[in-house]
mmCIF file of C-alpha atoms in Angstrom:
data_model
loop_
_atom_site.group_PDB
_atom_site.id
_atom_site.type_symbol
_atom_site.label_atom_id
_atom_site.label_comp_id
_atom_site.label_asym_id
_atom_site.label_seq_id
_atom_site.Cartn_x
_atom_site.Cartn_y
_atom_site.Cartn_z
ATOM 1 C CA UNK A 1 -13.752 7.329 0.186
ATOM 2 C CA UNK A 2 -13.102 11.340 0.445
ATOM 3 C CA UNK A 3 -14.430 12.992 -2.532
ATOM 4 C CA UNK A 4 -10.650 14.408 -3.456
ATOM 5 C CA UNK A 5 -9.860 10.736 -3.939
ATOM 6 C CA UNK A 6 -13.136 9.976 -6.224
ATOM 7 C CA UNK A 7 -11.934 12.729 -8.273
ATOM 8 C CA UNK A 8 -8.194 11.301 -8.538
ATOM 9 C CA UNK A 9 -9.452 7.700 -9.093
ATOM 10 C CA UNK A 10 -11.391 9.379 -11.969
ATOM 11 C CA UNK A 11 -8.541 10.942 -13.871
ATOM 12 C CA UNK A 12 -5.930 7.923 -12.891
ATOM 13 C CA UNK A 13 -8.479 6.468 -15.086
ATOM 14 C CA UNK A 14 -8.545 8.691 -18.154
ATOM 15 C CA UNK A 15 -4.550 8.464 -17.816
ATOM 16 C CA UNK A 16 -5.033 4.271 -17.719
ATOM 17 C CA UNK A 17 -7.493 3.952 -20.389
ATOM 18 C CA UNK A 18 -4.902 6.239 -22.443
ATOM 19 C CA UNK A 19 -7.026 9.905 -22.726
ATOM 20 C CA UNK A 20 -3.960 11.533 -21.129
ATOM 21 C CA UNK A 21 -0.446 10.008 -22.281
ATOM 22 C CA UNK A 22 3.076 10.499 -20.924
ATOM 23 C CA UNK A 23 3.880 14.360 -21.559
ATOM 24 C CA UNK A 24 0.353 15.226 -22.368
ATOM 25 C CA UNK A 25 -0.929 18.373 -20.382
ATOM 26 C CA UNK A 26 -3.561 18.290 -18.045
ATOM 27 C CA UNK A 27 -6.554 21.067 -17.953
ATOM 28 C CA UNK A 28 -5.645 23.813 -15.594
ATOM 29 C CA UNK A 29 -7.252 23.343 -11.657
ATOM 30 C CA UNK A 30 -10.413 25.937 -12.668
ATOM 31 C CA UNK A 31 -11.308 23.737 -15.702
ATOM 32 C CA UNK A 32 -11.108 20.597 -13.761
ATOM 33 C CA UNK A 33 -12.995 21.989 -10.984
ATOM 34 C CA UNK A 34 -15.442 23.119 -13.167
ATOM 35 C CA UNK A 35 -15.642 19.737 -14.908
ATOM 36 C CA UNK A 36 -16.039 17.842 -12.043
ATOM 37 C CA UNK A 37 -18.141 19.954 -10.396
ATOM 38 C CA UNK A 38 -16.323 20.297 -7.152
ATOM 39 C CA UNK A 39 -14.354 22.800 -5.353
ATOM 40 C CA UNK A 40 -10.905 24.140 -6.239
ATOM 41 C CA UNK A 41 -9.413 22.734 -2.504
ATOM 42 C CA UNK A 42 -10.955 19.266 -3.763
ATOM 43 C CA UNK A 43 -9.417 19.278 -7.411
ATOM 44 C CA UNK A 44 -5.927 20.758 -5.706
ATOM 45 C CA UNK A 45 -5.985 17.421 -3.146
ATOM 46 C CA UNK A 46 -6.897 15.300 -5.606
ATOM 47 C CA UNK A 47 -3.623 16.355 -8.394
ATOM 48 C CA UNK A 48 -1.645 16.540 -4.739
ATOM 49 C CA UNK A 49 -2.387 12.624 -4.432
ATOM 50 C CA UNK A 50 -1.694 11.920 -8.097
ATOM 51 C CA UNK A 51 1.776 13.713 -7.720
ATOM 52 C CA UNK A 52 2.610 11.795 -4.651
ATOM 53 C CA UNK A 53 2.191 8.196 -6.212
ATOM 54 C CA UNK A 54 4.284 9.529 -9.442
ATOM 55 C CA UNK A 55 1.339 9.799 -12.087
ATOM 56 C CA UNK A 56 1.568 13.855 -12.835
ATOM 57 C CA UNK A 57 4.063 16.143 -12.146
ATOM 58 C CA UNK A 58 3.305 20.292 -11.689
ATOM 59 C CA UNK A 59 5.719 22.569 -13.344
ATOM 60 C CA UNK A 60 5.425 25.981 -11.850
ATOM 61 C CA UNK A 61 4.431 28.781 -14.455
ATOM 62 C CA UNK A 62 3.437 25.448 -16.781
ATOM 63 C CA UNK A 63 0.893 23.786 -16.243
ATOM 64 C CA UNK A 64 0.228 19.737 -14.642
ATOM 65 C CA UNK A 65 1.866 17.020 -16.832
ATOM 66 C CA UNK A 66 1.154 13.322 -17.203
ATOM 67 C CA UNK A 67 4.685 11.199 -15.976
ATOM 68 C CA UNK A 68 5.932 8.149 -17.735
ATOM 69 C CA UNK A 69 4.137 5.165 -16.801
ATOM 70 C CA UNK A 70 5.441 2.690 -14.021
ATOM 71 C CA UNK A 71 6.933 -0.110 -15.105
ATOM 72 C CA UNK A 72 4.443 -3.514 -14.954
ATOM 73 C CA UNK A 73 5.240 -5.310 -11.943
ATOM 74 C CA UNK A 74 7.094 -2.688 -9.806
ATOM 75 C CA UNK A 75 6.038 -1.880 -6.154
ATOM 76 C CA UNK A 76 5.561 2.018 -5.309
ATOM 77 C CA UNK A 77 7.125 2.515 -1.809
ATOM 78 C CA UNK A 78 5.975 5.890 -1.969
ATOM 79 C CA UNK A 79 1.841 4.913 -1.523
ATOM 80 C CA UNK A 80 0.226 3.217 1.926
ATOM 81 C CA UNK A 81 -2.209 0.924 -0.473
ATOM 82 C CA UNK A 82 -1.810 -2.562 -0.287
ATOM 83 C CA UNK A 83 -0.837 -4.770 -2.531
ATOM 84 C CA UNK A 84 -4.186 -5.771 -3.807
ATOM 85 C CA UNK A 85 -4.404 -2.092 -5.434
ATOM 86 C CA UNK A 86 -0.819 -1.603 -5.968
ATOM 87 C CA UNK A 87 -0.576 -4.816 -8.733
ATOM 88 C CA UNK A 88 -4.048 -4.234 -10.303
ATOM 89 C CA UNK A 89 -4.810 -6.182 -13.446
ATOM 90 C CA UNK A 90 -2.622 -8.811 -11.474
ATOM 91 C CA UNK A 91 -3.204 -11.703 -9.843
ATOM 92 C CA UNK A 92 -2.812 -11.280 -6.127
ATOM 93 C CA UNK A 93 -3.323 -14.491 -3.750
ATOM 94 C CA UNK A 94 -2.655 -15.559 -0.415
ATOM 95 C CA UNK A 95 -1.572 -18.784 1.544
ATOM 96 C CA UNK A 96 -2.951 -18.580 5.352
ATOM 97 C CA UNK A 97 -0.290 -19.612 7.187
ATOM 98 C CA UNK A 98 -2.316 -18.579 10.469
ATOM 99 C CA UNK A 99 -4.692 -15.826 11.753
ATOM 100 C CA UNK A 100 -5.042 -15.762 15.912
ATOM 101 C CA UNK A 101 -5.766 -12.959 18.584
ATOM 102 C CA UNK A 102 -2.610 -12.512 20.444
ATOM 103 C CA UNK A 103 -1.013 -10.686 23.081
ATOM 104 C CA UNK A 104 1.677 -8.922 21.275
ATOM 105 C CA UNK A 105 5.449 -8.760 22.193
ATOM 106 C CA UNK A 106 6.823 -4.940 23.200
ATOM 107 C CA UNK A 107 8.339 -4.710 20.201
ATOM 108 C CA UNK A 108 4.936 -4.802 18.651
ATOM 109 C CA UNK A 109 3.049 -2.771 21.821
ATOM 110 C CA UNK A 110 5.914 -0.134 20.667
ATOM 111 C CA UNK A 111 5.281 -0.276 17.486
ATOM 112 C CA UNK A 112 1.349 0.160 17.737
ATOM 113 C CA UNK A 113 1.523 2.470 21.133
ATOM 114 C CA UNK A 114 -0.551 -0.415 22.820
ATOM 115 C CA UNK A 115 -1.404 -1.049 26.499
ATOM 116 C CA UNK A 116 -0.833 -4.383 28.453
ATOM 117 C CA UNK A 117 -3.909 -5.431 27.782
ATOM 118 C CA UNK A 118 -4.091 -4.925 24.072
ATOM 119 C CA UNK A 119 -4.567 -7.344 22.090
ATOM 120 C CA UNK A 120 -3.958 -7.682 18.378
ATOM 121 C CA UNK A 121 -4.975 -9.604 15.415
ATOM 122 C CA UNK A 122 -1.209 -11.722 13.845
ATOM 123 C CA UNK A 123 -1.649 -12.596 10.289
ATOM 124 C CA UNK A 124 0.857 -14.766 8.935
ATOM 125 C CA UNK A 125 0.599 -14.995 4.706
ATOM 126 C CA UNK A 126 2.756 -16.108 1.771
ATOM 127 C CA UNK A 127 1.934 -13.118 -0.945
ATOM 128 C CA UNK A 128 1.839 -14.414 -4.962
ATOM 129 C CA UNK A 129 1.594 -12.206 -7.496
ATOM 130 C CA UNK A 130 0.835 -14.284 -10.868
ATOM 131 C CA UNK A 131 1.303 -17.426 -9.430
ATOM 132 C CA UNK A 132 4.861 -16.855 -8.496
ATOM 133 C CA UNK A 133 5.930 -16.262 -4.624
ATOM 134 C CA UNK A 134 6.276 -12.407 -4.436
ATOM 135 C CA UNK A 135 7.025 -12.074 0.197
ATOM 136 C CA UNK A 136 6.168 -13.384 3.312
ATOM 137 C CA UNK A 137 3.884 -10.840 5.374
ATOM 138 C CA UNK A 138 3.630 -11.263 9.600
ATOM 139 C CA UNK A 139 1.257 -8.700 10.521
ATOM 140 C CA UNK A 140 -0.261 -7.538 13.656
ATOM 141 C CA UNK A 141 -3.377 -5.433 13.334
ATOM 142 C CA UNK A 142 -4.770 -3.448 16.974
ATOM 143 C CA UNK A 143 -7.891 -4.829 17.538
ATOM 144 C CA UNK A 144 -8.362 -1.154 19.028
ATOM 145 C CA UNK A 145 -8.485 0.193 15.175
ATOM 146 C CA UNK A 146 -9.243 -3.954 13.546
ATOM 147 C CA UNK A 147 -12.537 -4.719 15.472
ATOM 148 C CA UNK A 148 -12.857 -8.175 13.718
ATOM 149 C CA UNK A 149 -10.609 -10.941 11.357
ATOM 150 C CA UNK A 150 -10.866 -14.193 10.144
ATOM 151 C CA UNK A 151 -8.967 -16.205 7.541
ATOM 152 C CA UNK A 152 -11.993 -14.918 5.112
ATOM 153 C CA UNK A 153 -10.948 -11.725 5.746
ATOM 154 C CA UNK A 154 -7.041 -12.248 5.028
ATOM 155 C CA UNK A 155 -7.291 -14.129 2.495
ATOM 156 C CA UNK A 156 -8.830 -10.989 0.665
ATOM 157 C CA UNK A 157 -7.679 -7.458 0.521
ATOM 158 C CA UNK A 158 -7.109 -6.717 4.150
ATOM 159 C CA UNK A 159 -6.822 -3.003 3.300
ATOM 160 C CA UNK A 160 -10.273 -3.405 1.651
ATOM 161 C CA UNK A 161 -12.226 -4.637 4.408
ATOM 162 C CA UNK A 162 -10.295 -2.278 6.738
ATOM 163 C CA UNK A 163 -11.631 1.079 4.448
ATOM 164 C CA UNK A 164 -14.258 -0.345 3.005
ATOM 165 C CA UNK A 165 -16.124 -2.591 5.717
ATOM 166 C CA UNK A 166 -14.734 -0.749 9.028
ATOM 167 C CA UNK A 167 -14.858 2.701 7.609
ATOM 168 C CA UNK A 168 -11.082 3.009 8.932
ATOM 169 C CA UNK A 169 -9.294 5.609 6.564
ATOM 170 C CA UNK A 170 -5.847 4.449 6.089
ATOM 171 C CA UNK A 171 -3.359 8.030 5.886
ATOM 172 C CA UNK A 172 0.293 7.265 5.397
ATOM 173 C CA UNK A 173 3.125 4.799 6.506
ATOM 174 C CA UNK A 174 6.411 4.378 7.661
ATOM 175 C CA UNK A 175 8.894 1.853 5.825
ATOM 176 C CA UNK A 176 12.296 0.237 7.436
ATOM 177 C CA UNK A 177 14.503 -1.534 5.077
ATOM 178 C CA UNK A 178 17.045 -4.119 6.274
ATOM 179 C CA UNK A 179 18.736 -6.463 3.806
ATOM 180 C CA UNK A 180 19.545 -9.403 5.319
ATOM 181 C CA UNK A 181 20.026 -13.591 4.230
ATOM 182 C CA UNK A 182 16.951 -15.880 4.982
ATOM 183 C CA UNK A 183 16.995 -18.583 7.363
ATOM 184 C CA UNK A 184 15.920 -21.797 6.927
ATOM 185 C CA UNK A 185 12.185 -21.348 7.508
ATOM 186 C CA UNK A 186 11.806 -18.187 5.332
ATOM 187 C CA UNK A 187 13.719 -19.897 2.787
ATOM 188 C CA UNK A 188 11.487 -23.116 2.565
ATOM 189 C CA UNK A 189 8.263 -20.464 2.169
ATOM 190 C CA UNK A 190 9.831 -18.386 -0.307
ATOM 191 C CA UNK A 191 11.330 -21.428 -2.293
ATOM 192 C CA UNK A 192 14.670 -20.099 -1.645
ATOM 193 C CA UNK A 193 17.755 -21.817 -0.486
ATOM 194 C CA UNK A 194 18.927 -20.630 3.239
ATOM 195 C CA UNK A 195 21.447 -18.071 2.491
ATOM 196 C CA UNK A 196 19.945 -16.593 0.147
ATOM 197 C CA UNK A 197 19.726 -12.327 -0.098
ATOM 198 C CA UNK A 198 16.167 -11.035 1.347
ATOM 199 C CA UNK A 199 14.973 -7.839 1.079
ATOM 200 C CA UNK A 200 13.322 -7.138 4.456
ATOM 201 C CA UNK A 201 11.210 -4.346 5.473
ATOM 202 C CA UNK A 202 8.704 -3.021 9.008
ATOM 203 C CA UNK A 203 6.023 -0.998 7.849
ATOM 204 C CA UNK A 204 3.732 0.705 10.317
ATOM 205 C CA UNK A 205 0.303 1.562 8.932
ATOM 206 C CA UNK A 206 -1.541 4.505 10.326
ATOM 207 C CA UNK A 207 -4.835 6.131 9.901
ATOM 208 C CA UNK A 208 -5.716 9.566 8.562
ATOM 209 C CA UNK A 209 -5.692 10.359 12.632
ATOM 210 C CA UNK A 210 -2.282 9.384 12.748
ATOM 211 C CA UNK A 211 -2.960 6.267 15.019
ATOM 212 C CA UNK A 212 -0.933 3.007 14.113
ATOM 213 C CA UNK A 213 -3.304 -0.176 13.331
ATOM 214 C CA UNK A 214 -0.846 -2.498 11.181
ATOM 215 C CA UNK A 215 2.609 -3.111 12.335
ATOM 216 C CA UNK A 216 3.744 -5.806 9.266
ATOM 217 C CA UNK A 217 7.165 -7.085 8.712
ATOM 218 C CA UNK A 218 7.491 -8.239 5.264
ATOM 219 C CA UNK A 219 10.655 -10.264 3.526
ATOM 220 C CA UNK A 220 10.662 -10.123 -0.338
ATOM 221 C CA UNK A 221 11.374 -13.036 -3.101
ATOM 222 C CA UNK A 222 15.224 -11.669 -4.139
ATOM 223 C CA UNK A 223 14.041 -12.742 -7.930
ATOM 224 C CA UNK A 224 10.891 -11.693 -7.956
ATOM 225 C CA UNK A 225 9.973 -8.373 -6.353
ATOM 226 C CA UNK A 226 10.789 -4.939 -7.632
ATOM 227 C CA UNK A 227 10.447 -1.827 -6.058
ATOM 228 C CA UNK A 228 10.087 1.830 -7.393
ATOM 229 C CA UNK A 229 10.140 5.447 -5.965
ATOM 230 C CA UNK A 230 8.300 8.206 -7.165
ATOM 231 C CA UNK A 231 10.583 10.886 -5.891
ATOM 232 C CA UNK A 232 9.159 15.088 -5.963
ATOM 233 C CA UNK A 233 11.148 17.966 -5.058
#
């Protein structure tokens, strides 16, 4: 983890635990700097991440102010962590439904600028969140960027052995949004009826290089999934 990111884990904290509240202002970027210790380019990147997944907000001529809390349960579509992180103090589990080296289709080649003889990791899981079925996820990691994966592995925090056991630094993400009704196999996972509305979305994963590892293609529980945007001018 970059040191920019220690820092913003460390006041996402003092805003969790309540030292900072909604509307409270933060100490100005030389006071932090000089509190943490670090450099002024380190404390600026660190408020720059806070701002992007909606935690502070920087009025010009005003200082940096603590936002109103996210609601419980809602997923940021503004932030490339994984769900694991996102629904902290939740309980996130998994149902393998099957991990297998593959040779991709073109859509997925495409998708993760592959060559013929790529192969990549498919991980098929039914996501819960409390107990309750929150998506489906079909993901295809390049085994170019995913060296190694097991049903260990994906039954985890994918995203955790990816940073934290591979070293891979995961940078930003593109999301597609399609709203469609589920067939008769999504349906039955989801403990749906066929017909029923699903949110669907492609997200492609990249690292802080800007290469694509994770093409996923998720479809959401209509009931039970939320979804919220941090937006910033």
């Amino acid at each position: 983890m970059l040191k920019y990111e220690l820092i913003a884990e460390r006041i996402e904290s003092l805003i969790n635990n309540g030292h900072y509240e909604a509307g409270d202002k933060l100490p100005s970027v030389e006071v932090l700097r000089s509190e943490f210790n670090v450099s002024k380019s380190t404390i600026i990147n660190a408020l720059k991440n806070l701002e992007k997944t909606g935690l502070i907000y920087q009025a010009r001529g005003s200082g940096i102010y603590v936002r109103n809390p996210k609601r419980d349960g809602f997923v940021n579509l503004f932030t490339a962590d994984g769900f694991s992180d996102e629904f902290k103090g939740h309980d996130v589990t998994s149902k393998i439904l099957k991990v297998a080296e593959i040779q991709p289709e073109d859509e997925v080649k495409q998708q993760l600028k592959l060559k013929d003889n790529d192969s990549v990791y498919l991980v098929d899981r039914i996501r819960y969140l409390d107990g309750e079925v929150f998506c489906i996820e079909t993901s295809y990691f390049s085994k170019n960027v995913v060296l190694y994966m097991n049903e260990e592995i994906a039954n985890g925090s994918i995203f955790h052995y990816i940073e934290n056991n591979l070293k891979v630094k995961v940078g930003f993400t593109d999301i597609y949004f399609n709203i469609g009704k589920l067939n008769k196999k999504d349906a039955t996972h989801l403990e749906l009826n066929e017909g029923d509305p699903s949110l669907e979305y492609e997200q492609i994963f990249y690292t802080s290089t800007g290469i694509p590892f994770d093409y996923s293609k998720i479809i959401f529980h209509y009931e039970n999934s939320r979804f919220y945007i941090p937006s910033i001018k």
